[in-house]
Backbone as a chain_set.jsonl record, in Angstrom:
{"seq": "MNVKFWKRRPSSDEQPQHHTDAAPQQSTFNHRKHQKLVWREARLCVTVPQKAVEALHISTKRFFEWQPGKKELVGTLKMSETALTTRVELLSHKEQYLAIIPPLYSQQYDEESGKDEKATAIFEWDDTSLQLRVSLKKAVKGKKKKR", "coords": {"N": [[0.916, -0.904, -0.064], [0.49, 1.884, -1.157], [1.493, 5.155, 0.502], [0.858, 8.633, 0.548], [2.078, 11.701, 2.02], [1.099, 14.552, 2.369], [2.679, 18.021, 1.639], [2.68, 20.694, 4.304], [1.618, 23.464, 3.803], [3.248, 26.829, 4.798], [1.772, 29.146, 6.83], [0.805, 32.56, 6.538], [2.406, 34.237, 8.728], [4.603, 32.347, 9.477], [7.732, 31.634, 9.039], [9.361, 30.185, 6.053], [11.096, 26.912, 5.794], [14.022, 26.331, 4.982], [15.471, 23.718, 3.155], [18.497, 21.462, 3.399], [20.592, 19.534, 1.955], [22.908, 18.903, 3.777], [24.139, 17.636, 6.734], [22.335, 17.144, 9.614], [23.228, 19.659, 12.503], [25.092, 18.924, 15.095], [24.777, 20.793, 17.334], [23.758, 23.577, 19.34], [25.145, 25.911, 19.569], [27.203, 29.08, 19.209], [29.777, 29.006, 19.094], [33.32, 27.035, 19.367], [35.598, 25.18, 20.931], [38.519, 23.628, 21.18], [40.315, 22.001, 24.083], [43.177, 21.29, 25.888], [43.48, 18.351, 28.436], [44.821, 18.797, 31.447], [47.035, 17.946, 34.109], [46.832, 19.356, 37.638], [48.119, 20.062, 40.656], [47.504, 17.175, 41.282], [44.732, 16.618, 40.03], [42.813, 16.728, 37.908], [41.979, 18.431, 34.771], [40.804, 21.389, 33.064], [41.441, 24.304, 30.61], [39.245, 26.972, 30.714], [38.366, 28.582, 27.889], [39.175, 31.821, 27.0], [37.677, 33.753, 25.523], [35.024, 32.712, 26.169], [35.127, 33.137, 28.935], [35.121, 35.837, 29.03], [32.261, 36.275, 27.699], [30.582, 35.043, 29.13], [30.747, 35.933, 31.683], [32.374, 34.481, 33.427], [33.433, 33.315, 36.894], [34.809, 32.393, 39.957], [32.411, 31.801, 41.047], [31.14, 30.203, 39.633], [29.955, 27.212, 38.657], [30.198, 23.727, 37.347], [27.901, 21.43, 36.38], [28.176, 18.044, 36.32], [27.243, 15.597, 33.536], [27.454, 12.156, 33.091], [27.684, 9.751, 30.422], [27.621, 7.179, 27.61], [30.051, 7.641, 26.243], [30.789, 10.214, 26.79], [31.648, 12.429, 29.039], [29.706, 15.078, 29.99], [29.735, 18.384, 30.71], [28.041, 21.383, 32.295], [27.328, 24.552, 32.691], [26.717, 25.895, 35.701], [25.014, 28.351, 38.097], [24.413, 27.842, 40.798], [25.451, 25.477, 43.296], [25.58, 21.853, 43.47], [25.175, 18.59, 44.396], [26.514, 17.06, 42.169], [28.177, 18.896, 41.238], [31.361, 20.861, 40.452], [33.382, 23.128, 41.36], [34.453, 26.015, 39.229], [37.409, 27.078, 38.917], [40.379, 29.697, 39.927], [43.148, 30.155, 38.051], [45.438, 32.155, 39.491], [48.064, 33.079, 38.838], [48.325, 33.506, 35.962], [45.617, 34.421, 35.639], [43.671, 32.769, 34.537], [40.681, 30.424, 33.986], [39.873, 27.405, 35.369], [38.039, 24.083, 34.863], [37.319, 21.547, 36.883], [37.709, 18.239, 36.349], [35.724, 15.913, 37.586], [36.655, 13.565, 39.944], [36.104, 10.806, 39.879], [36.026, 10.348, 36.926], [38.682, 11.104, 36.143], [40.386, 9.19, 36.792], [40.84, 7.522, 34.836], [42.787, 8.41, 33.212], [46.187, 9.094, 32.747], [47.906, 10.059, 35.156], [50.503, 10.009, 35.22], [52.196, 10.232, 33.218], [52.06, 12.892, 32.952], [50.408, 14.295, 30.829], [48.186, 13.597, 28.278], [48.439, 13.468, 25.179], [46.4, 13.136, 23.406], [44.291, 13.712, 24.992], [41.864, 15.621, 25.295], [39.12, 18.562, 25.704], [35.843, 19.697, 24.842], [34.739, 22.325, 24.527], [31.677, 24.397, 24.097], [29.571, 27.301, 23.529], [27.553, 29.771, 23.757], [25.673, 32.901, 24.129], [24.437, 32.824, 26.592], [25.116, 30.315, 27.631], [27.152, 27.55, 28.349], [29.186, 24.659, 27.569], [30.558, 21.345, 28.246], [32.507, 18.896, 27.202], [33.811, 15.774, 27.712], [35.583, 13.279, 26.648], [34.949, 9.779, 27.314], [37.64, 7.716, 28.106], [37.687, 5.043, 28.695], [35.583, 2.065, 30.063], [33.825, 3.271, 33.16], [32.847, 1.802, 35.166], [32.998, -1.108, 36.924], [34.875, -3.934, 36.555], [33.674, -6.63, 34.103], [31.747, -9.131, 35.036], [33.029, -12.76, 35.391], [31.899, -15.732, 33.813]], "CA": [[-0.049, -0.115, 0.049], [1.688, 3.426, -0.822], [0.937, 6.495, 1.304], [1.394, 9.676, 0.076], [1.771, 12.728, 2.554], [1.261, 16.19, 1.592], [3.244, 18.863, 2.541], [1.753, 21.815, 4.669], [2.253, 25.388, 3.118], [3.433, 27.688, 5.808], [0.75, 30.452, 6.622], [1.762, 34.219, 6.218], [3.241, 34.261, 10.018], [5.727, 31.315, 9.572], [9.09, 31.316, 7.816], [9.646, 28.947, 5.315], [12.263, 26.235, 6.27], [15.102, 25.894, 4.014], [16.092, 22.353, 3.678], [19.597, 21.078, 2.566], [21.541, 17.946, 1.92], [23.929, 18.824, 4.712], [24.14, 16.618, 7.73], [22.292, 18.137, 10.449], [23.992, 20.032, 13.224], [24.39, 18.472, 16.568], [25.15, 21.75, 18.636], [23.012, 24.91, 18.874], [26.129, 26.851, 20.219], [27.804, 29.577, 18.103], [31.499, 29.244, 19.215], [33.498, 25.926, 19.966], [36.969, 25.554, 20.817], [39.186, 22.359, 21.953], [41.56, 22.538, 25.081], [43.689, 19.874, 26.241], [43.473, 18.016, 29.852], [46.232, 18.949, 31.957], [46.792, 17.819, 35.518], [47.432, 20.255, 38.426], [47.747, 19.764, 41.914], [47.006, 16.193, 41.52], [43.712, 16.961, 39.464], [42.409, 16.633, 36.082], [41.469, 20.159, 34.789], [40.699, 22.11, 31.734], [41.334, 25.581, 30.839], [38.049, 27.615, 29.979], [38.684, 29.781, 27.03], [39.077, 33.06, 27.317], [36.334, 34.198, 24.9], [33.718, 32.115, 26.909], [34.959, 33.589, 30.075], [34.594, 37.494, 28.475], [31.224, 36.329, 27.084], [29.596, 34.797, 30.325], [30.942, 35.964, 32.969], [32.591, 33.316, 34.536], [34.404, 33.583, 37.7], [34.826, 31.399, 40.782], [31.085, 31.511, 41.417], [30.512, 29.358, 38.894], [30.096, 25.841, 39.071], [30.016, 22.875, 35.91], [26.963, 20.285, 36.617], [28.215, 16.896, 35.146], [26.218, 14.005, 33.405], [27.853, 11.059, 32.469], [27.174, 9.48, 29.369], [28.395, 6.074, 27.389], [31.367, 7.786, 25.903], [31.678, 11.55, 27.399], [31.319, 13.469, 30.418], [29.264, 16.439, 29.529], [29.549, 19.34, 32.155], [27.304, 22.712, 32.199], [27.949, 25.949, 33.554], [26.003, 26.445, 36.143], [25.139, 29.288, 38.864], [24.713, 27.131, 42.297], [26.461, 24.111, 43.69], [24.917, 20.818, 44.0], [25.993, 17.279, 44.209], [27.392, 16.575, 41.025], [28.978, 19.78, 40.506], [32.921, 21.084, 40.971], [33.78, 24.693, 41.186], [35.245, 26.81, 38.345], [38.845, 27.81, 39.68], [41.125, 30.664, 39.213], [44.233, 30.055, 37.782], [45.978, 33.286, 39.574], [49.309, 33.591, 38.229], [48.077, 33.423, 34.647], [44.28, 34.825, 35.484], [42.98, 31.746, 33.451], [40.084, 29.82, 34.713], [39.755, 25.854, 35.022], [37.327, 23.678, 35.03], [37.97, 20.498, 37.4], [37.052, 17.309, 36.093], [35.543, 15.008, 38.481], [37.942, 12.728, 40.526], [35.849, 9.294, 39.437], [36.582, 10.225, 35.696], [39.855, 11.559, 36.047], [41.045, 8.219, 37.267], [41.471, 6.821, 33.594], [43.862, 9.426, 32.208], [47.265, 8.386, 33.068], [48.489, 11.065, 35.751], [52.178, 10.008, 35.672], [52.913, 11.297, 31.876], [51.67, 14.162, 32.905], [49.616, 14.995, 30.099], [48.21, 12.668, 27.266], [48.645, 14.462, 23.949], [45.103, 13.012, 22.699], [42.971, 14.079, 25.839], [40.96, 17.138, 24.852], [37.805, 18.593, 25.927], [35.376, 20.34, 23.974], [33.982, 23.928, 24.952], [30.907, 24.827, 23.312], [29.097, 28.136, 24.156], [26.879, 31.084, 23.349], [25.616, 34.177, 24.708], [24.107, 32.466, 27.542], [25.2, 29.341, 28.365], [28.435, 26.778, 28.243], [28.811, 23.104, 27.691], [32.14, 21.274, 28.494], [32.454, 17.694, 26.828], [35.179, 15.124, 27.827], [35.515, 12.227, 26.047], [35.711, 8.966, 28.426], [38.655, 6.568, 27.75], [37.149, 3.458, 28.73], [34.119, 2.345, 30.983], [34.551, 3.54, 34.388], [32.2, 0.78, 36.203], [33.733, -2.462, 37.111], [35.161, -5.233, 34.953], [32.394, -7.672, 33.97], [31.851, -10.639, 36.097], [33.101, -14.033, 34.371], [30.711, -16.615, 33.79]], "C": [[0.97, 1.112, -0.012], [0.72, 4.448, -0.33], [1.621, 7.811, 0.804], [1.237, 10.736, 1.175], [2.478, 14.542, 2.018], [1.957, 16.993, 2.575], [2.82, 20.197, 2.983], [2.421, 22.674, 4.391], [2.454, 25.909, 4.467], [2.288, 28.752, 5.836], [1.491, 31.757, 6.823], [2.724, 34.352, 7.196], [4.369, 33.156, 10.057], [6.672, 31.888, 8.847], [9.166, 30.199, 7.221], [10.777, 28.351, 6.149], [12.992, 25.942, 5.394], [15.582, 24.442, 4.083], [17.575, 22.08, 2.996], [20.131, 19.688, 2.59], [22.654, 17.864, 3.123], [23.362, 18.132, 5.962], [23.75, 17.504, 9.037], [23.392, 18.577, 11.838], [23.529, 19.432, 14.926], [24.206, 19.488, 17.757], [24.367, 22.783, 17.983], [24.059, 26.33, 19.529], [26.786, 27.637, 19.127], [29.296, 29.357, 17.855], [31.631, 27.547, 19.926], [34.97, 25.943, 19.799], [37.412, 23.954, 21.731], [40.101, 22.774, 22.8], [42.042, 21.33, 25.587], [43.638, 19.886, 27.868], [44.613, 18.267, 30.488], [45.967, 18.417, 33.639], [47.581, 18.858, 36.348], [47.143, 19.9, 39.856], [47.214, 18.376, 42.195], [45.684, 16.266, 40.981], [43.475, 17.023, 38.222], [41.876, 17.828, 35.629], [41.535, 20.567, 33.187], [40.416, 23.592, 31.656], [40.1, 26.525, 30.05], [38.606, 28.6, 29.102], [38.252, 30.816, 27.401], [38.056, 33.746, 26.894], [35.121, 33.826, 25.872], [33.849, 33.107, 28.38], [34.672, 35.464, 30.256], [33.054, 37.155, 28.41], [30.274, 36.248, 28.32], [30.003, 34.859, 31.447], [31.557, 35.145, 33.724], [33.559, 33.871, 35.572], [34.37, 32.398, 38.726], [33.436, 31.008, 41.342], [30.396, 30.821, 40.856], [30.735, 27.933, 39.076], [29.567, 25.025, 37.47], [29.254, 21.937, 36.811], [27.872, 19.263, 35.73], [27.409, 15.833, 35.086], [27.291, 13.495, 32.642], [27.107, 10.356, 31.407], [28.216, 7.951, 29.07], [29.737, 6.483, 26.816], [32.076, 9.088, 26.099], [30.936, 11.696, 28.272], [31.024, 14.39, 29.827], [29.173, 17.112, 30.915], [28.853, 20.707, 31.513], [27.402, 23.507, 32.87], [26.651, 25.926, 34.207], [25.937, 27.898, 37.155], [25.168, 28.65, 40.213], [25.219, 25.655, 41.935], [25.353, 23.072, 44.265], [25.955, 19.455, 44.159], [27.008, 16.607, 43.577], [27.819, 17.859, 40.476], [30.466, 20.006, 41.12], [32.658, 22.572, 40.639], [34.865, 25.264, 39.935], [36.36, 27.496, 39.233], [39.536, 28.621, 38.906], [42.6, 30.148, 38.918], [45.101, 31.533, 38.377], [47.013, 33.988, 38.938], [49.223, 33.965, 36.827], [46.38, 34.01, 34.569], [43.694, 34.114, 34.24], [41.868, 31.036, 34.417], [39.73, 28.213, 34.409], [38.42, 25.515, 35.551], [37.639, 21.93, 35.62], [37.152, 19.52, 37.171], [36.621, 16.46, 37.145], [36.435, 13.49, 39.069], [37.483, 11.255, 39.567], [36.166, 9.04, 37.943], [37.696, 10.646, 35.429], [40.658, 10.488, 36.261], [41.656, 7.562, 35.916], [42.115, 7.598, 32.644], [44.992, 9.054, 33.023], [48.032, 10.007, 33.74], [50.231, 11.03, 35.582], [53.135, 10.56, 34.392], [52.904, 12.063, 32.158], [50.688, 15.136, 32.442], [49.456, 13.666, 29.218], [47.8, 13.643, 26.483], [47.117, 14.33, 23.277], [43.931, 13.39, 23.719], [42.828, 15.383, 25.538], [39.641, 16.975, 25.188], [37.467, 19.392, 25.06], [34.497, 21.528, 24.492], [33.032, 24.432, 24.054], [29.959, 25.7, 24.199], [28.324, 29.287, 22.974], [26.742, 32.084, 24.049], [25.228, 34.037, 26.055], [24.168, 31.233, 28.062], [26.582, 28.576, 27.843], [28.243, 25.399, 28.286], [30.256, 22.632, 27.422], [32.06, 19.638, 28.118], [33.978, 16.942, 27.099], [35.019, 13.74, 27.227], [35.891, 11.157, 27.086], [36.299, 7.734, 27.18], [38.141, 5.149, 27.51], [36.146, 3.345, 30.003], [34.633, 2.696, 32.296], [34.01, 2.542, 35.396], [33.328, 0.004, 36.142], [34.126, -3.25, 35.999], [33.679, -6.058, 34.999], [32.615, -8.818, 34.6], [32.288, -11.921, 34.968], [32.172, -15.025, 34.505], [31.383, -17.69, 34.121]], "O": [[1.922, 1.334, 0.735], [-0.468, 4.585, -0.624], [2.843, 7.929, 0.704], [0.039, 10.818, 1.447], [3.455, 15.189, 1.642], [1.964, 16.88, 3.801], [2.558, 20.971, 2.062], [3.626, 22.797, 4.612], [1.77, 25.383, 5.345], [1.916, 29.191, 4.748], [2.647, 31.869, 7.232], [3.877, 34.571, 6.824], [5.124, 33.331, 11.013], [6.35, 32.693, 7.973], [9.035, 29.161, 7.869], [11.359, 28.997, 7.021], [12.537, 24.986, 4.766], [16.09, 24.047, 5.132], [17.712, 22.616, 1.896], [19.878, 18.889, 3.492], [23.214, 16.793, 3.359], [22.145, 18.099, 6.144], [24.501, 18.36, 9.504], [24.303, 17.8, 12.121], [22.504, 19.427, 15.606], [23.678, 19.224, 18.838], [24.208, 22.999, 16.782], [23.661, 27.452, 19.84], [26.992, 27.024, 18.08], [29.902, 29.473, 16.79], [30.799, 26.935, 20.595], [35.561, 26.5, 18.873], [36.779, 23.391, 22.624], [40.761, 23.778, 22.531], [41.289, 20.362, 25.705], [43.708, 20.908, 28.551], [45.596, 17.826, 29.892], [44.891, 18.508, 34.231], [48.699, 19.246, 36.007], [46.038, 19.486, 40.204], [46.522, 18.23, 43.203], [45.068, 15.689, 41.877], [44.316, 17.565, 37.504], [41.085, 18.279, 36.458], [42.254, 20.051, 32.331], [39.533, 24.157, 32.3], [40.148, 26.702, 28.833], [39.332, 29.468, 29.588], [37.197, 30.971, 28.017], [37.418, 34.398, 27.721], [34.346, 34.695, 26.27], [32.88, 33.705, 28.847], [34.22, 36.112, 31.2], [32.428, 37.864, 29.197], [29.4, 37.078, 28.567], [29.743, 33.997, 32.285], [31.178, 35.117, 34.895], [34.383, 34.736, 35.274], [33.865, 31.361, 38.296], [33.312, 29.996, 42.031], [29.229, 30.601, 41.181], [31.742, 27.542, 39.667], [28.796, 25.536, 36.658], [29.754, 21.602, 37.884], [28.254, 19.577, 34.603], [26.926, 15.204, 36.027], [27.932, 14.098, 31.781], [25.878, 10.362, 31.486], [29.146, 7.575, 29.784], [30.618, 5.628, 26.903], [33.257, 9.331, 25.847], [29.793, 11.26, 28.404], [31.845, 14.825, 29.02], [28.712, 16.626, 31.948], [29.102, 21.049, 30.357], [27.636, 23.156, 34.026], [25.602, 25.932, 33.564], [26.907, 28.634, 36.972], [26.149, 29.01, 40.864], [25.34, 24.993, 40.905], [24.528, 23.278, 45.156], [27.18, 19.411, 44.052], [27.941, 15.916, 43.984], [27.842, 17.964, 39.25], [30.781, 19.425, 42.158], [31.871, 23.032, 39.811], [36.018, 24.839, 39.863], [36.138, 28.332, 40.109], [39.554, 28.589, 37.675], [43.152, 29.666, 39.908], [45.5, 32.144, 37.386], [46.976, 35.158, 38.557], [50.063, 34.776, 36.434], [45.878, 34.037, 33.445], [43.327, 34.664, 33.201], [42.117, 31.053, 35.623], [39.349, 27.86, 33.293], [37.754, 26.185, 36.341], [38.145, 21.133, 34.831], [35.992, 19.585, 37.576], [37.623, 16.249, 37.828], [36.684, 12.525, 38.347], [38.241, 10.713, 38.762], [36.503, 7.921, 37.553], [37.906, 10.62, 34.216], [41.825, 10.698, 35.93], [42.808, 7.127, 35.898], [42.0, 7.457, 31.427], [44.689, 8.644, 34.143], [48.553, 10.866, 33.028], [50.992, 11.968, 35.821], [54.254, 11.071, 34.415], [53.92, 12.643, 31.774], [50.225, 16.151, 32.962], [50.289, 12.762, 29.288], [47.017, 14.533, 26.813], [46.648, 15.296, 22.675], [42.759, 13.383, 23.344], [43.767, 16.178, 25.561], [38.99, 15.932, 25.131], [38.329, 19.945, 24.377], [33.364, 21.235, 24.873], [33.534, 24.99, 23.079], [29.528, 25.289, 25.276], [28.536, 29.486, 21.777], [27.715, 32.352, 24.754], [25.548, 34.942, 26.825], [23.358, 30.932, 28.938], [27.098, 29.079, 26.845], [27.31, 24.897, 28.913], [31.037, 23.206, 26.662], [31.393, 19.038, 28.962], [35.055, 17.435, 26.765], [33.986, 13.166, 27.572], [36.909, 11.336, 27.754], [35.871, 7.2, 26.157], [38.166, 4.406, 26.529], [35.929, 4.268, 30.788], [35.807, 2.449, 32.57], [34.638, 2.397, 36.445], [34.371, 0.248, 35.536], [33.769, -3.203, 34.822], [32.821, -5.993, 35.88], [33.702, -9.395, 34.637], [31.843, -11.93, 33.82], [31.607, -15.052, 35.598], [30.803, -18.769, 34.24]]}, "num_chains": 1, "name": "protein.A"}
C-alpha cells in the first residue's frame, strides 16, 4: 500500500524552512574550542577559553554540573552548587579559569605521564550557556563478571 504525505504550506506568519542536504548540526552553540586536559595539583582539569570567560562573565562563583554518558562526560555551566558539580577555579598567576574534572572520571587518564596528547575537551558556548564535553577513554564501571 502506497501512502502519500502532503506538505503543509506555511501560513503568512510562519517563516519557510530551507532544507539542505547537509548533515544536521548536533549543537546549537555559536562557538567551539578544543582544549587539552592537564594535571594540576593532582587534579585533572581544563582551561576555560578566554572568549567564553568574557562572554559569560565566568568567575569562581560558577560551577560545572556533570552528566556522564556512554562515551563522554558533559559539564554544563551553572550558577549554584549541587552534589554533581565542581567549582570553576582561578589559576591566579595566569588569570585563567579552570574546570575541574570529577575524580571518578579523571582516574582513567594517566597522571604519571603528565599529559596525554590526545586527551582533549570540547567547549561549546553562546551568549547564555556553556557546555564542556570530555571523552571517556574506557568504561568507568567495574570489570564484567566472568561466567
